[in-house]
């Protein structure tokens, strides 16, 4: 399979986990700040499944990205900057999803706050990775 | 699920994150030298910038200029596009802006062209 195939596969595979993780963070924030306990539980359940699906999707995104870059884990220039955001984002997503999976849908307030901080950092890292990934493809 | 404390869950999560990262990076490192590092003893084709320049003058200089500094088409010096993107543009073209070379150039030709473009600063 040539680089064009992997370019398309990576483009297709990355946007699902990006959307799922951003969605998970949004719904978990809603759950955290919602005063209504019924809604809090519903938002939390949505966030729970979104982060798990997002973490599973992240493996596909990482695999296609590595295949596209011919298994380069660092590189130079824009691809290095892309990777400097990708690897911590990947670790943060897997870690957060694992914690959520183990703890369950309704963690303690304190644990949930720490989790949300980690997810917010992951979202920022995803933003950086996406920016430099876009620059790689579409930059002048 | 509540049987496992959140503190312990944090430890499990950290281990899972580290393991996922190490496994991914380890796999990539293990695959890369085998498949993609050309050895002088093998016949793995290496992109030829000289041949790329020849192809450029035949196919691209018409619009991008002999020195690739731009004419009807844009300046191609200091390109920040990935090899995959260059490949895609050359093969598929850009609707209304640049013709497709998919029927004229093979993958190896585009690799040679890309290697030449990478020499332009």
PDB file of C-alpha atoms in Angstrom:
ATOM      1  CA  UNK A   1       0.000   0.000   0.000  1.00  0.00           C
ATOM      2  CA  UNK A   2       1.405   3.360  -1.009  1.00  0.00           C
ATOM      3  CA  UNK A   3       1.617   6.615   0.892  1.00  0.00           C
ATOM      4  CA  UNK A   4      -1.526   7.956  -0.758  1.00  0.00           C
ATOM      5  CA  UNK A   5      -3.526   5.073   0.736  1.00  0.00           C
ATOM      6  CA  UNK A   6      -2.102   5.706   4.206  1.00  0.00           C
ATOM      7  CA  UNK A   7      -2.634   9.435   3.814  1.00  0.00           C
ATOM      8  CA  UNK A   8      -6.322   8.832   3.178  1.00  0.00           C
ATOM      9  CA  UNK A   9      -6.567   6.166   5.868  1.00  0.00           C
ATOM     10  CA  UNK A  10      -4.931   8.457   8.425  1.00  0.00           C
ATOM     11  CA  UNK A  11      -7.204  11.331   7.460  1.00  0.00           C
ATOM     12  CA  UNK A  12     -10.218   9.073   7.902  1.00  0.00           C
ATOM     13  CA  UNK A  13      -9.012   7.423  11.101  1.00  0.00           C
ATOM     14  CA  UNK A  14      -7.926  10.533  13.018  1.00  0.00           C
ATOM     15  CA  UNK A  15     -11.115  12.574  12.952  1.00  0.00           C
ATOM     16  CA  UNK A  16     -13.289  10.016  14.765  1.00  0.00           C
ATOM     17  CA  UNK A  17     -11.167   9.880  17.943  1.00  0.00           C
ATOM     18  CA  UNK A  18     -10.657  13.653  17.829  1.00  0.00           C
ATOM     19  CA  UNK A  19     -14.418  14.220  17.777  1.00  0.00           C
ATOM     20  CA  UNK A  20     -15.069  11.497  20.350  1.00  0.00           C
ATOM     21  CA  UNK A  21     -12.511  12.826  22.832  1.00  0.00           C
ATOM     22  CA  UNK A  22     -13.641  16.430  22.436  1.00  0.00           C
ATOM     23  CA  UNK A  23     -17.244  15.234  22.822  1.00  0.00           C
ATOM     24  CA  UNK A  24     -16.354  13.170  25.900  1.00  0.00           C
ATOM     25  CA  UNK A  25     -14.722  16.188  27.537  1.00  0.00           C
ATOM     26  CA  UNK A  26     -17.702  18.380  26.727  1.00  0.00           C
ATOM     27  CA  UNK A  27     -20.253  15.944  28.148  1.00  0.00           C
ATOM     28  CA  UNK A  28     -18.150  15.246  31.220  1.00  0.00           C
ATOM     29  CA  UNK A  29     -17.829  18.983  31.847  1.00  0.00           C
ATOM     30  CA  UNK A  30     -21.600  19.242  31.551  1.00  0.00           C
ATOM     31  CA  UNK A  31     -21.936  16.344  33.990  1.00  0.00           C
ATOM     32  CA  UNK A  32     -19.503  17.968  36.417  1.00  0.00           C
ATOM     33  CA  UNK A  33     -21.262  21.321  36.467  1.00  0.00           C
ATOM     34  CA  UNK A  34     -24.856  20.162  36.057  1.00  0.00           C
ATOM     35  CA  UNK A  35     -26.970  20.802  39.174  1.00  0.00           C
ATOM     36  CA  UNK A  36     -29.577  18.215  38.134  1.00  0.00           C
ATOM     37  CA  UNK A  37     -28.494  14.743  39.327  1.00  0.00           C
ATOM     38  CA  UNK A  38     -30.475  12.909  36.621  1.00  0.00           C
ATOM     39  CA  UNK A  39     -28.873  14.958  33.870  1.00  0.00           C
ATOM     40  CA  UNK A  40     -25.484  14.656  35.557  1.00  0.00           C
ATOM     41  CA  UNK A  41     -25.779  10.885  35.392  1.00  0.00           C
ATOM     42  CA  UNK A  42     -26.842  10.943  31.741  1.00  0.00           C
ATOM     43  CA  UNK A  43     -24.047  13.308  30.686  1.00  0.00           C
ATOM     44  CA  UNK A  44     -21.561  11.236  32.634  1.00  0.00           C
ATOM     45  CA  UNK A  45     -22.691   8.039  30.902  1.00  0.00           C
ATOM     46  CA  UNK A  46     -22.315   9.703  27.499  1.00  0.00           C
ATOM     47  CA  UNK A  47     -18.838  10.943  28.424  1.00  0.00           C
ATOM     48  CA  UNK A  48     -17.907   7.478  29.688  1.00  0.00           C
ATOM     49  CA  UNK A  49     -18.694   5.757  26.400  1.00  0.00           C
ATOM     50  CA  UNK A  50     -17.283   8.528  24.242  1.00  0.00           C
ATOM     51  CA  UNK A  51     -13.882   8.468  25.956  1.00  0.00           C
ATOM     52  CA  UNK A  52     -13.672   4.674  25.688  1.00  0.00           C
ATOM     53  CA  UNK A  53     -14.578   4.712  22.004  1.00  0.00           C
ATOM     54  CA  UNK A  54     -12.221   7.642  21.449  1.00  0.00           C
ATOM     55  CA  UNK A  55      -9.338   5.777  23.091  1.00  0.00           C
ATOM     56  CA  UNK A  56     -10.017   2.700  20.955  1.00  0.00           C
ATOM     57  CA  UNK A  57     -10.124   4.915  17.851  1.00  0.00           C
ATOM     58  CA  UNK A  58      -6.850   6.555  18.864  1.00  0.00           C
ATOM     59  CA  UNK A  59      -5.043   3.257  18.253  1.00  0.00           C
ATOM     60  CA  UNK A  60      -6.273   3.253  14.642  1.00  0.00           C
ATOM     61  CA  UNK A  61      -5.250   6.865  14.181  1.00  0.00           C
ATOM     62  CA  UNK A  62      -1.784   6.201  15.582  1.00  0.00           C
ATOM     63  CA  UNK A  63      -1.303   3.042  13.509  1.00  0.00           C
ATOM     64  CA  UNK A  64      -2.247   4.711  10.205  1.00  0.00           C
ATOM     65  CA  UNK A  65      -0.134   7.738  11.090  1.00  0.00           C
ATOM     66  CA  UNK A  66       2.905   5.585  11.780  1.00  0.00           C
ATOM     67  CA  UNK A  67       2.381   3.684   8.531  1.00  0.00           C
ATOM     68  CA  UNK A  68       2.067   6.998   6.661  1.00  0.00           C
ATOM     69  CA  UNK A  69       5.294   8.338   8.163  1.00  0.00           C
ATOM     70  CA  UNK A  70       7.032   5.017   7.436  1.00  0.00           C
ATOM     71  CA  UNK A  71       7.162   4.201  11.157  1.00  0.00           C
ATOM     72  CA  UNK A  72       8.937   7.406  12.093  1.00  0.00           C
ATOM     73  CA  UNK A  73       8.277   8.210  15.744  1.00  0.00           C
ATOM     74  CA  UNK A  74      10.147  11.527  15.761  1.00  0.00           C
ATOM     75  CA  UNK A  75      11.234  13.049  12.485  1.00  0.00           C
ATOM     76  CA  UNK A  76      12.140  16.641  11.749  1.00  0.00           C
ATOM     77  CA  UNK A  77      10.346  19.933  11.157  1.00  0.00           C
ATOM     78  CA  UNK A  78       6.561  19.850  11.087  1.00  0.00           C
ATOM     79  CA  UNK A  79       6.306  16.082  11.513  1.00  0.00           C
ATOM     80  CA  UNK A  80       8.431  16.299  14.664  1.00  0.00           C
ATOM     81  CA  UNK A  81       6.168  19.043  16.048  1.00  0.00           C
ATOM     82  CA  UNK A  82       3.142  16.904  15.141  1.00  0.00           C
ATOM     83  CA  UNK A  83       4.640  13.938  16.987  1.00  0.00           C
ATOM     84  CA  UNK A  84       5.588  16.038  20.025  1.00  0.00           C
ATOM     85  CA  UNK A  85       1.871  16.666  20.517  1.00  0.00           C
ATOM     86  CA  UNK A  86       0.638  13.256  19.363  1.00  0.00           C
ATOM     87  CA  UNK A  87       2.534  11.032  21.802  1.00  0.00           C
ATOM     88  CA  UNK A  88       1.571  12.792  25.043  1.00  0.00           C
ATOM     89  CA  UNK A  89      -2.000  13.143  23.731  1.00  0.00           C
ATOM     90  CA  UNK A  90      -2.148   9.411  22.994  1.00  0.00           C
ATOM     91  CA  UNK A  91      -0.818   8.541  26.460  1.00  0.00           C
ATOM     92  CA  UNK A  92      -3.231  10.971  28.131  1.00  0.00           C
ATOM     93  CA  UNK A  93      -6.215   9.585  26.213  1.00  0.00           C
ATOM     94  CA  UNK A  94      -5.360   5.949  26.959  1.00  0.00           C
ATOM     95  CA  UNK A  95      -4.669   6.780  30.605  1.00  0.00           C
ATOM     96  CA  UNK A  96      -7.871   8.784  31.049  1.00  0.00           C
ATOM     97  CA  UNK A  97     -10.006   6.140  29.334  1.00  0.00           C
ATOM     98  CA  UNK A  98      -8.461   3.384  31.438  1.00  0.00           C
ATOM     99  CA  UNK A  99      -9.090   5.314  34.643  1.00  0.00           C
ATOM    100  CA  UNK A 100     -12.685   5.937  33.629  1.00  0.00           C
ATOM    101  CA  UNK A 101     -13.167   2.285  32.681  1.00  0.00           C
ATOM    102  CA  UNK A 102     -11.828   1.085  36.022  1.00  0.00           C
ATOM    103  CA  UNK A 103     -13.577   3.653  38.205  1.00  0.00           C
ATOM    104  CA  UNK A 104     -16.942   3.477  36.467  1.00  0.00           C
ATOM    105  CA  UNK A 105     -19.497   5.962  35.247  1.00  0.00           C
ATOM    106  CA  UNK A 106     -19.837   7.986  38.413  1.00  0.00           C
ATOM    107  CA  UNK A 107     -16.489   8.719  40.020  1.00  0.00           C
ATOM    108  CA  UNK A 108     -15.990  10.894  43.088  1.00  0.00           C
ATOM    109  CA  UNK A 109     -16.110  14.668  42.651  1.00  0.00           C
ATOM    110  CA  UNK A 110     -12.402  15.060  43.324  1.00  0.00           C
ATOM    111  CA  UNK A 111     -11.380  12.193  41.051  1.00  0.00           C
ATOM    112  CA  UNK A 112     -13.676  13.509  38.320  1.00  0.00           C
ATOM    113  CA  UNK A 113     -12.108  16.982  38.583  1.00  0.00           C
ATOM    114  CA  UNK A 114      -8.600  15.540  38.139  1.00  0.00           C
ATOM    115  CA  UNK A 115      -9.851  13.425  35.243  1.00  0.00           C
ATOM    116  CA  UNK A 116     -11.365  16.521  33.599  1.00  0.00           C
ATOM    117  CA  UNK A 117      -8.057  18.370  33.954  1.00  0.00           C
ATOM    118  CA  UNK A 118      -6.286  15.461  32.230  1.00  0.00           C
ATOM    119  CA  UNK A 119      -8.917  15.414  29.486  1.00  0.00           C
ATOM    120  CA  UNK A 120      -8.585  19.175  28.975  1.00  0.00           C
ATOM    121  CA  UNK A 121      -4.827  18.787  28.595  1.00  0.00           C
ATOM    122  CA  UNK A 122      -5.446  15.924  26.142  1.00  0.00           C
ATOM    123  CA  UNK A 123      -7.786  18.155  24.119  1.00  0.00           C
ATOM    124  CA  UNK A 124      -5.156  20.909  23.975  1.00  0.00           C
ATOM    125  CA  UNK A 125      -2.544  18.373  22.849  1.00  0.00           C
ATOM    126  CA  UNK A 126      -4.942  17.013  20.220  1.00  0.00           C
ATOM    127  CA  UNK A 127      -5.422  20.584  18.997  1.00  0.00           C
ATOM    128  CA  UNK A 128      -1.658  21.022  18.628  1.00  0.00           C
ATOM    129  CA  UNK A 129      -1.258  17.670  16.903  1.00  0.00           C
ATOM    130  CA  UNK A 130      -4.140  18.482  14.569  1.00  0.00           C
ATOM    131  CA  UNK A 131      -2.737  21.895  13.765  1.00  0.00           C
ATOM    132  CA  UNK A 132       0.688  20.592  12.784  1.00  0.00           C
ATOM    133  CA  UNK A 133      -0.886  17.607  11.011  1.00  0.00           C
ATOM    134  CA  UNK A 134      -2.943  20.033   8.958  1.00  0.00           C
ATOM    135  CA  UNK A 135       0.129  22.134   8.253  1.00  0.00           C
ATOM    136  CA  UNK A 136       1.902  19.011   7.002  1.00  0.00           C
ATOM    137  CA  UNK A 137      -0.825  18.357   4.475  1.00  0.00           C
ATOM    138  CA  UNK A 138      -2.136  21.759   3.585  1.00  0.00           C
ATOM    139  CA  UNK A 139       0.552  24.243   4.641  1.00  0.00           C
ATOM    140  CA  UNK A 140       2.188  26.363   1.975  1.00  0.00           C
TER     141      UNK A 140
ATOM    142  CA  UNK B   1     -16.302  -1.359  39.879  1.00  0.00           C
ATOM    143  CA  UNK B   2     -16.214   0.515  43.172  1.00  0.00           C
ATOM    144  CA  UNK B   3     -14.119  -2.333  44.591  1.00  0.00           C
ATOM    145  CA  UNK B   4     -11.060  -0.662  43.073  1.00  0.00           C
ATOM    146  CA  UNK B   5     -10.184   2.662  44.690  1.00  0.00           C
ATOM    147  CA  UNK B   6      -9.684   5.706  42.479  1.00  0.00           C
ATOM    148  CA  UNK B   7      -6.093   6.027  43.612  1.00  0.00           C
ATOM    149  CA  UNK B   8      -5.425   2.472  42.497  1.00  0.00           C
ATOM    150  CA  UNK B   9      -7.301   3.164  39.254  1.00  0.00           C
ATOM    151  CA  UNK B  10      -4.970   6.100  38.653  1.00  0.00           C
ATOM    152  CA  UNK B  11      -1.991   3.777  38.972  1.00  0.00           C
ATOM    153  CA  UNK B  12      -3.578   1.277  36.569  1.00  0.00           C
ATOM    154  CA  UNK B  13      -4.330   4.114  34.125  1.00  0.00           C
ATOM    155  CA  UNK B  14      -0.753   5.392  34.271  1.00  0.00           C
ATOM    156  CA  UNK B  15       0.574   1.889  33.639  1.00  0.00           C
ATOM    157  CA  UNK B  16      -1.879   1.405  30.735  1.00  0.00           C
ATOM    158  CA  UNK B  17      -0.883   4.741  29.176  1.00  0.00           C
ATOM    159  CA  UNK B  18       2.807   3.967  29.505  1.00  0.00           C
ATOM    160  CA  UNK B  19       2.357   0.458  28.169  1.00  0.00           C
ATOM    161  CA  UNK B  20       0.328   1.665  25.175  1.00  0.00           C
ATOM    162  CA  UNK B  21       2.932   4.290  24.368  1.00  0.00           C
ATOM    163  CA  UNK B  22       5.883   1.963  24.803  1.00  0.00           C
ATOM    164  CA  UNK B  23       4.217  -0.809  22.797  1.00  0.00           C
ATOM    165  CA  UNK B  24       3.380   1.580  19.952  1.00  0.00           C
ATOM    166  CA  UNK B  25       6.781   3.222  19.820  1.00  0.00           C
ATOM    167  CA  UNK B  26       8.503  -0.130  20.251  1.00  0.00           C
ATOM    168  CA  UNK B  27       6.509  -1.667  17.423  1.00  0.00           C
ATOM    169  CA  UNK B  28       7.319   1.269  15.158  1.00  0.00           C
ATOM    170  CA  UNK B  29      11.010   1.067  16.017  1.00  0.00           C
ATOM    171  CA  UNK B  30      11.016  -2.681  15.417  1.00  0.00           C
ATOM    172  CA  UNK B  31       9.295  -2.444  12.037  1.00  0.00           C
ATOM    173  CA  UNK B  32      11.125   0.575  10.672  1.00  0.00           C
ATOM    174  CA  UNK B  33      14.669  -0.774  10.221  1.00  0.00           C
ATOM    175  CA  UNK B  34      13.455  -4.005   8.622  1.00  0.00           C
ATOM    176  CA  UNK B  35      11.176  -2.525   6.026  1.00  0.00           C
ATOM    177  CA  UNK B  36      12.293   0.982   5.323  1.00  0.00           C
ATOM    178  CA  UNK B  37      16.018   1.409   5.896  1.00  0.00           C
ATOM    179  CA  UNK B  38      17.620   0.727   2.534  1.00  0.00           C
ATOM    180  CA  UNK B  39      20.702  -1.420   2.683  1.00  0.00           C
ATOM    181  CA  UNK B  40      23.475  -1.079   0.102  1.00  0.00           C
ATOM    182  CA  UNK B  41      23.319  -4.834  -0.413  1.00  0.00           C
ATOM    183  CA  UNK B  42      19.659  -4.789  -1.483  1.00  0.00           C
ATOM    184  CA  UNK B  43      17.884  -3.468  -4.543  1.00  0.00           C
ATOM    185  CA  UNK B  44      15.564  -1.126  -2.658  1.00  0.00           C
ATOM    186  CA  UNK B  45      14.945   1.809  -5.013  1.00  0.00           C
ATOM    187  CA  UNK B  46      16.160   5.163  -3.706  1.00  0.00           C
ATOM    188  CA  UNK B  47      14.616   8.391  -4.973  1.00  0.00           C
ATOM    189  CA  UNK B  48      16.906  10.065  -7.499  1.00  0.00           C
ATOM    190  CA  UNK B  49      16.861  13.860  -7.309  1.00  0.00           C
ATOM    191  CA  UNK B  50      18.787  14.086 -10.605  1.00  0.00           C
ATOM    192  CA  UNK B  51      16.140  12.079 -12.401  1.00  0.00           C
ATOM    193  CA  UNK B  52      13.574  14.192 -10.548  1.00  0.00           C
ATOM    194  CA  UNK B  53      15.050  17.349 -12.048  1.00  0.00           C
ATOM    195  CA  UNK B  54      14.871  15.782 -15.497  1.00  0.00           C
ATOM    196  CA  UNK B  55      11.199  14.934 -14.956  1.00  0.00           C
ATOM    197  CA  UNK B  56      10.576  18.399 -13.541  1.00  0.00           C
ATOM    198  CA  UNK B  57      11.977  20.099 -16.640  1.00  0.00           C
ATOM    199  CA  UNK B  58       9.875  17.843 -18.877  1.00  0.00           C
ATOM    200  CA  UNK B  59       6.582  18.099 -16.994  1.00  0.00           C
ATOM    201  CA  UNK B  60       6.530  20.931 -14.501  1.00  0.00           C
ATOM    202  CA  UNK B  61       8.890  23.711 -15.611  1.00  0.00           C
ATOM    203  CA  UNK B  62       6.328  24.767 -18.203  1.00  0.00           C
ATOM    204  CA  UNK B  63       4.183  26.257 -15.411  1.00  0.00           C
ATOM    205  CA  UNK B  64       6.480  26.457 -12.382  1.00  0.00           C
ATOM    206  CA  UNK B  65       9.499  27.876 -14.238  1.00  0.00           C
ATOM    207  CA  UNK B  66      12.822  26.228 -15.058  1.00  0.00           C
ATOM    208  CA  UNK B  67      14.177  27.258 -11.651  1.00  0.00           C
ATOM    209  CA  UNK B  68      10.897  26.294  -9.897  1.00  0.00           C
ATOM    210  CA  UNK B  69      10.611  29.833  -8.566  1.00  0.00           C
ATOM    211  CA  UNK B  70       7.150  30.105 -10.043  1.00  0.00           C
ATOM    212  CA  UNK B  71       5.613  31.403 -13.236  1.00  0.00           C
ATOM    213  CA  UNK B  72       2.044  30.491 -14.060  1.00  0.00           C
ATOM    214  CA  UNK B  73       2.206  27.988 -11.201  1.00  0.00           C
ATOM    215  CA  UNK B  74       3.495  28.758  -7.685  1.00  0.00           C
ATOM    216  CA  UNK B  75       7.051  28.849  -6.341  1.00  0.00           C
ATOM    217  CA  UNK B  76       8.089  25.342  -5.273  1.00  0.00           C
ATOM    218  CA  UNK B  77      11.091  26.277  -3.154  1.00  0.00           C
ATOM    219  CA  UNK B  78      10.963  25.549   0.591  1.00  0.00           C
ATOM    220  CA  UNK B  79       7.818  23.441   0.302  1.00  0.00           C
ATOM    221  CA  UNK B  80       6.303  22.547   3.669  1.00  0.00           C
ATOM    222  CA  UNK B  81       3.973  19.894   2.281  1.00  0.00           C
ATOM    223  CA  UNK B  82       4.444  16.236   3.152  1.00  0.00           C
ATOM    224  CA  UNK B  83       5.703  13.722   0.579  1.00  0.00           C
ATOM    225  CA  UNK B  84       2.235  12.162   0.635  1.00  0.00           C
ATOM    226  CA  UNK B  85       0.573  15.488  -0.154  1.00  0.00           C
ATOM    227  CA  UNK B  86       3.017  16.210  -3.006  1.00  0.00           C
ATOM    228  CA  UNK B  87       2.340  12.726  -4.343  1.00  0.00           C
ATOM    229  CA  UNK B  88      -1.398  13.314  -4.124  1.00  0.00           C
ATOM    230  CA  UNK B  89      -1.240  16.681  -5.908  1.00  0.00           C
ATOM    231  CA  UNK B  90       1.009  15.413  -8.706  1.00  0.00           C
ATOM    232  CA  UNK B  91      -1.053  12.276  -9.297  1.00  0.00           C
ATOM    233  CA  UNK B  92      -4.543  13.768  -8.885  1.00  0.00           C
ATOM    234  CA  UNK B  93      -3.876  17.390  -9.851  1.00  0.00           C
ATOM    235  CA  UNK B  94      -5.887  20.324  -8.527  1.00  0.00           C
ATOM    236  CA  UNK B  95      -9.216  20.959 -10.169  1.00  0.00           C
ATOM    237  CA  UNK B  96      -9.087  24.102 -12.289  1.00  0.00           C
ATOM    238  CA  UNK B  97      -5.485  24.825 -11.321  1.00  0.00           C
ATOM    239  CA  UNK B  98      -3.140  21.968 -12.129  1.00  0.00           C
ATOM    240  CA  UNK B  99      -3.457  18.959 -14.454  1.00  0.00           C
ATOM    241  CA  UNK B 100      -3.259  15.381 -13.215  1.00  0.00           C
ATOM    242  CA  UNK B 101      -0.080  13.455 -13.952  1.00  0.00           C
ATOM    243  CA  UNK B 102      -1.443  10.141 -12.725  1.00  0.00           C
ATOM    244  CA  UNK B 103      -1.426   8.541 -16.154  1.00  0.00           C
ATOM    245  CA  UNK B 104       1.986   9.882 -17.069  1.00  0.00           C
ATOM    246  CA  UNK B 105       4.099   9.432 -13.960  1.00  0.00           C
ATOM    247  CA  UNK B 106       4.623   6.320 -11.846  1.00  0.00           C
ATOM    248  CA  UNK B 107       5.055   6.313  -8.063  1.00  0.00           C
ATOM    249  CA  UNK B 108       8.828   6.082  -8.478  1.00  0.00           C
ATOM    250  CA  UNK B 109       8.772   9.129 -10.800  1.00  0.00           C
ATOM    251  CA  UNK B 110       6.863  11.137  -8.193  1.00  0.00           C
ATOM    252  CA  UNK B 111       9.370  10.029  -5.558  1.00  0.00           C
ATOM    253  CA  UNK B 112      12.195  11.277  -7.792  1.00  0.00           C
ATOM    254  CA  UNK B 113      10.340  14.545  -8.359  1.00  0.00           C
ATOM    255  CA  UNK B 114       9.767  14.934  -4.630  1.00  0.00           C
ATOM    256  CA  UNK B 115      13.441  14.248  -3.936  1.00  0.00           C
ATOM    257  CA  UNK B 116      14.327  17.026  -6.392  1.00  0.00           C
ATOM    258  CA  UNK B 117      11.825  19.433  -4.837  1.00  0.00           C
ATOM    259  CA  UNK B 118      13.377  18.749  -1.424  1.00  0.00           C
ATOM    260  CA  UNK B 119      16.695  20.039  -2.743  1.00  0.00           C
ATOM    261  CA  UNK B 120      15.208  23.437  -3.583  1.00  0.00           C
ATOM    262  CA  UNK B 121      15.871  26.042  -0.892  1.00  0.00           C
TER     263      UNK B 121
END
